[in-house]
GROMACS .gro file of C-alpha atoms in nm:
model
  212
    1MET     CA    1   0.000   0.000   0.000
    2LYS     CA    2   0.138   0.340  -0.089
    3LYS     CA    3   0.051   0.663   0.082
    4LEU     CA    4  -0.167   0.928  -0.078
    5VAL     CA    5   0.075   1.176  -0.234
    6CYS     CA    6   0.009   1.539  -0.333
    7GLU     CA    7   0.036   1.581  -0.709
    8MET     CA    8   0.148   1.943  -0.669
    9CYS     CA    9   0.448   1.913  -0.437
   10GLY     CA   10   0.490   1.540  -0.372
   11GLY     CA   11   0.410   1.573  -0.004
   12ALA     CA   12   0.257   1.272   0.169
   13ASP     CA   13   0.086   1.457   0.453
   14LEU     CA   14  -0.277   1.499   0.338
   15VAL     CA   15  -0.541   1.564   0.602
   16LYS     CA   16  -0.917   1.583   0.558
   17GLN     CA   17  -1.048   1.926   0.658
   18ASP     CA   18  -1.399   2.062   0.604
   19GLY     CA   19  -1.487   1.797   0.351
   20VAL     CA   20  -1.170   1.818   0.138
   21PHE     CA   21  -0.822   1.673   0.163
   22VAL     CA   22  -0.557   1.939   0.222
   23CYS     CA   23  -0.184   1.895   0.163
   24GLN     CA   24  -0.013   2.018   0.477
   25ASN     CA   25   0.298   2.101   0.277
   26CYS     CA   26   0.169   2.331  -0.001
   27GLY     CA   27  -0.200   2.375   0.084
   28THR     CA   28  -0.339   2.215  -0.232
   29LYS     CA   29  -0.694   2.086  -0.185
   30TYR     CA   30  -0.843   1.765  -0.326
   31SER     CA   31  -1.209   1.676  -0.340
   32VAL     CA   32  -1.328   1.333  -0.229
   33GLU     CA   33  -1.393   1.252  -0.595
   34GLU     CA   34  -1.030   1.327  -0.677
   35VAL     CA   35  -0.915   1.113  -0.384
   36ARG     CA   36  -1.146   0.833  -0.498
   37LYS     CA   37  -0.991   0.852  -0.845
   38MET     CA   38  -0.642   0.835  -0.697
   39MET     CA   39  -0.747   0.527  -0.502
   40MET     CA   40  -0.881   0.362  -0.816
   41GLU     CA   41  -0.559   0.430  -1.006
   42GLY     CA   42  -0.351   0.255  -0.741
   43SER     CA   43  -0.359   0.120  -0.389
   44VAL     CA   44  -0.316   0.397  -0.136
   45SER     CA   45  -0.322   0.401   0.238
   46ILE     CA   46  -0.454   0.694   0.440
   47GLU     CA   47  -0.371   0.720   0.805
   48GLY     CA   48  -0.674   0.741   1.031
   49THR     CA   49  -1.036   0.669   0.948
   50VAL     CA   50  -1.188   0.867   0.663
   51ALA     CA   51  -1.536   0.839   0.518
   52VAL     CA   52  -1.533   0.910   0.144
   53GLU     CA   53  -1.883   0.997   0.036
   54GLY     CA   54  -2.059   1.264  -0.165
   55THR     CA   55  -1.895   1.520  -0.395
   56VAL     CA   56  -1.714   1.836  -0.294
   57LYS     CA   57  -1.646   2.099  -0.559
   58VAL     CA   58  -1.291   2.235  -0.546
   59ASP     CA   59  -1.226   2.596  -0.640
   60LYS     CA   60  -0.972   2.563  -0.922
   61SER     CA   61  -0.876   2.928  -0.885
   62GLU     CA   62  -0.734   2.846  -0.543
   63GLU     CA   63  -0.536   2.557  -0.688
   64LEU     CA   64  -0.400   2.784  -0.962
   65LYS     CA   65  -0.308   3.045  -0.702
   66LYS     CA   66  -0.110   2.783  -0.511
   67LEU     CA   67   0.069   2.679  -0.828
   68TYR     CA   68   0.172   3.038  -0.898
   69THR     CA   69   0.305   3.066  -0.543
   70LEU     CA   70   0.510   2.748  -0.582
   71ALA     CA   71   0.635   2.847  -0.929
   72ARG     CA   72   0.744   3.193  -0.813
   73ARG     CA   73   0.909   3.048  -0.507
   74ALA     CA   74   1.106   2.810  -0.731
   75LYS     CA   75   1.195   3.100  -0.961
   76GLU     CA   76   1.326   3.311  -0.673
   77ALA     CA   77   1.528   3.014  -0.547
   78ASP     CA   78   1.664   2.960  -0.900
   79ASN     CA   79   1.528   2.604  -0.883
   80THR     CA   80   1.498   2.529  -1.255
   81GLU     CA   81   1.347   2.183  -1.214
   82ASN     CA   82   1.061   2.295  -0.991
   83ALA     CA   83   1.005   2.614  -1.190
   84VAL     CA   84   0.953   2.411  -1.509
   85ARG     CA   85   0.735   2.165  -1.319
   86TYR     CA   86   0.496   2.423  -1.174
   87TYR     CA   87   0.485   2.655  -1.475
   88THR     CA   88   0.398   2.353  -1.690
   89GLN     CA   89   0.100   2.282  -1.463
   90ILE     CA   90  -0.001   2.649  -1.474
   91GLU     CA   91   0.010   2.657  -1.854
   92MET     CA   92  -0.218   2.352  -1.867
   93GLN     CA   93  -0.479   2.535  -1.657
   94ASP     CA   94  -0.415   2.886  -1.782
   95PRO     CA   95  -0.285   2.870  -2.142
   96ASP     CA   96  -0.303   3.250  -2.180
   97SER     CA   97  -0.066   3.313  -1.890
   98TRP     CA   98   0.224   3.531  -2.008
   99GLU     CA   99   0.418   3.422  -1.701
  100ALA     CA  100   0.390   3.048  -1.760
  101TYR     CA  101   0.457   3.089  -2.133
  102PHE     CA  102   0.769   3.299  -2.087
  103TYR     CA  103   0.926   3.127  -1.788
  104LEU     CA  104   0.877   2.778  -1.926
  105ILE     CA  105   1.088   2.871  -2.229
  106TYR     CA  106   1.324   3.078  -2.014
  107PHE     CA  107   1.403   2.804  -1.762
  108LYS     CA  108   1.433   2.538  -2.029
  109ALA     CA  109   1.688   2.764  -2.199
  110ARG     CA  110   1.872   2.796  -1.868
  111THR     CA  111   1.958   2.426  -1.894
  112THR     CA  112   2.137   2.484  -2.226
  113THR     CA  113   2.465   2.318  -2.320
  114ILE     CA  114   2.748   2.465  -2.525
  115GLY     CA  115   2.624   2.292  -2.836
  116GLU     CA  116   2.266   2.414  -2.787
  117ILE     CA  117   2.331   2.781  -2.705
  118HIS     CA  118   2.238   2.910  -3.051
  119LYS     CA  119   1.911   2.717  -3.059
  120ASP     CA  120   1.807   2.810  -2.705
  121CYS     CA  121   1.890   3.178  -2.756
  122LYS     CA  122   1.678   3.174  -3.070
  123ASN     CA  123   1.388   2.998  -2.894
  124LEU     CA  124   1.392   3.254  -2.616
  125SER     CA  125   1.413   3.546  -2.860
  126ASN     CA  126   1.121   3.406  -3.060
  127CYS     CA  127   0.897   3.407  -2.753
  128PHE     CA  128   0.933   3.777  -2.671
  129SER     CA  129   0.657   3.909  -2.899
  130THR     CA  130   0.402   3.654  -2.782
  131THR     CA  131   0.498   3.721  -2.420
  132CYS     CA  132   0.437   4.096  -2.469
  133ASN     CA  133   0.100   4.032  -2.635
  134LEU     CA  134  -0.014   3.794  -2.359
  135LEU     CA  135   0.103   4.042  -2.098
  136MET     CA  136  -0.094   4.329  -2.249
  137SER     CA  137  -0.410   4.119  -2.278
  138SER     CA  138  -0.400   3.991  -1.919
  139VAL     CA  139  -0.242   4.274  -1.717
  140HIS     CA  140  -0.427   4.601  -1.759
  141ASP     CA  141  -0.255   4.828  -1.509
  142PRO     CA  142   0.019   5.026  -1.691
  143GLU     CA  143   0.241   5.044  -1.384
  144ASN     CA  144   0.226   4.667  -1.337
  145GLN     CA  145   0.302   4.619  -1.706
  146ARG     CA  146   0.614   4.831  -1.673
  147VAL     CA  147   0.727   4.646  -1.359
  148ILE     CA  148   0.684   4.311  -1.532
  149LEU     CA  149   0.867   4.420  -1.847
  150ARG     CA  150   1.160   4.544  -1.639
  151GLN     CA  151   1.167   4.210  -1.455
  152ILE     CA  152   1.174   4.025  -1.788
  153ILE     CA  153   1.462   4.245  -1.903
  154LYS     CA  154   1.652   4.169  -1.582
  155ASP     CA  155   1.593   3.794  -1.612
  156VAL     CA  156   1.702   3.784  -1.977
  157ARG     CA  157   2.006   3.994  -1.887
  158ASP     CA  158   2.095   3.740  -1.615
  159PHE     CA  159   2.074   3.461  -1.873
  160VAL     CA  160   2.290   3.662  -2.112
  161ASP     CA  161   2.552   3.704  -1.838
  162ILE     CA  162   2.555   3.327  -1.779
  163ILE     CA  163   2.613   3.257  -2.149
  164ILE     CA  164   2.886   3.520  -2.178
  165SER     CA  165   3.057   3.381  -1.868
  166THR     CA  166   3.037   3.029  -2.014
  167ALA     CA  167   3.168   3.149  -2.351
  168LYS     CA  168   3.476   3.297  -2.182
  169SER     CA  169   3.583   2.945  -2.086
  170LEU     CA  170   3.601   2.838  -2.451
  171SER     CA  171   3.943   2.808  -2.609
  172ASP     CA  172   3.826   2.874  -2.965
  173ILE     CA  173   3.809   3.252  -3.017
  174LYS     CA  174   3.559   3.223  -3.302
  175ASP     CA  175   3.319   3.013  -3.095
  176LYS     CA  176   3.362   3.246  -2.798
  177MET     CA  177   3.268   3.555  -3.000
  178CYS     CA  178   2.983   3.373  -3.173
  179TYR     CA  179   2.822   3.264  -2.846
  180GLN     CA  180   2.862   3.608  -2.693
  181ALA     CA  181   2.699   3.765  -2.998
  182SER     CA  182   2.407   3.520  -2.979
  183ALA     CA  183   2.349   3.614  -2.617
  184LEU     CA  184   2.368   3.988  -2.670
  185ASN     CA  185   2.137   3.969  -2.971
  186MET     CA  186   1.864   3.849  -2.734
  187MET     CA  187   1.862   4.187  -2.563
  188GLU     CA  188   1.826   4.362  -2.897
  189SER     CA  189   1.545   4.126  -2.992
  190LEU     CA  190   1.371   4.188  -2.659
  191GLY     CA  191   1.386   4.565  -2.708
  192ASP     CA  192   1.256   4.528  -3.064
  193SER     CA  193   0.968   4.309  -2.948
  194ILE     CA  194   0.866   4.552  -2.674
  195LEU     CA  195   0.870   4.849  -2.913
  196LYS     CA  196   0.675   4.663  -3.181
  197SER     CA  197   0.414   4.515  -2.947
  198ILE     CA  198   0.383   4.813  -2.711
  199PRO     CA  199   0.496   5.132  -2.891
  200ALA     CA  200   0.400   5.343  -2.590
  201TYR     CA  201   0.677   5.176  -2.391
  202ALA     CA  202   0.966   5.293  -2.607
  203ASP     CA  203   1.153   5.392  -2.293
  204ILE     CA  204   1.134   5.033  -2.165
  205ALA     CA  205   1.256   4.905  -2.502
  206LEU     CA  206   1.550   5.145  -2.472
  207GLU     CA  207   1.634   4.992  -2.134
  208ALA     CA  208   1.657   4.650  -2.301
  209TRP     CA  209   1.882   4.783  -2.575
  210LYS     CA  210   2.105   4.956  -2.322
  211SER     CA  211   2.145   4.623  -2.141
  212GLU     CA  212   2.334   4.476  -2.436
   0.00000   0.00000   0.00000
């Protein structure tokens, strides 16, 4: 018999509270129907005596909120594996999320190897326009838009610094310059995408260009 495990964080401490099962680690809630399904998919043991009956509707917005919290926590901790994990789950529930769209591509690029730098830089550059469009359609406060764009610039700049630092370790001068150019071109592409998608934020686009 295996224990009931939280699908969000992997925690095994689920307790029934007010008609739903709550993960004591991340706070994710599961209805009795979801627990019943988990039981049907495999043998699970639950400590204590629990009566599973009736149907409890779970507010998916709360689950999504928890996922954003976990994803952002992983991002701040620079935990690439968990960031990809949680942003993938967010994108499945909220396909129009600029944050999930951008950071999934961003963190996957962060796992790049020397041989894949060109491809990953291109993939990240290609996502900038869509990210800006999703941002404008979901975040309506201009000040928040500007804060987010500046954060994106900072994160891309951090990635650029990583690539440039890696390139410096290369012995081949041609490869070194090529990789550095690929990284710096991302900043130019980001500025171009901001200006094209949001002409009113030309000053933000200039900040991206100045970061090259």
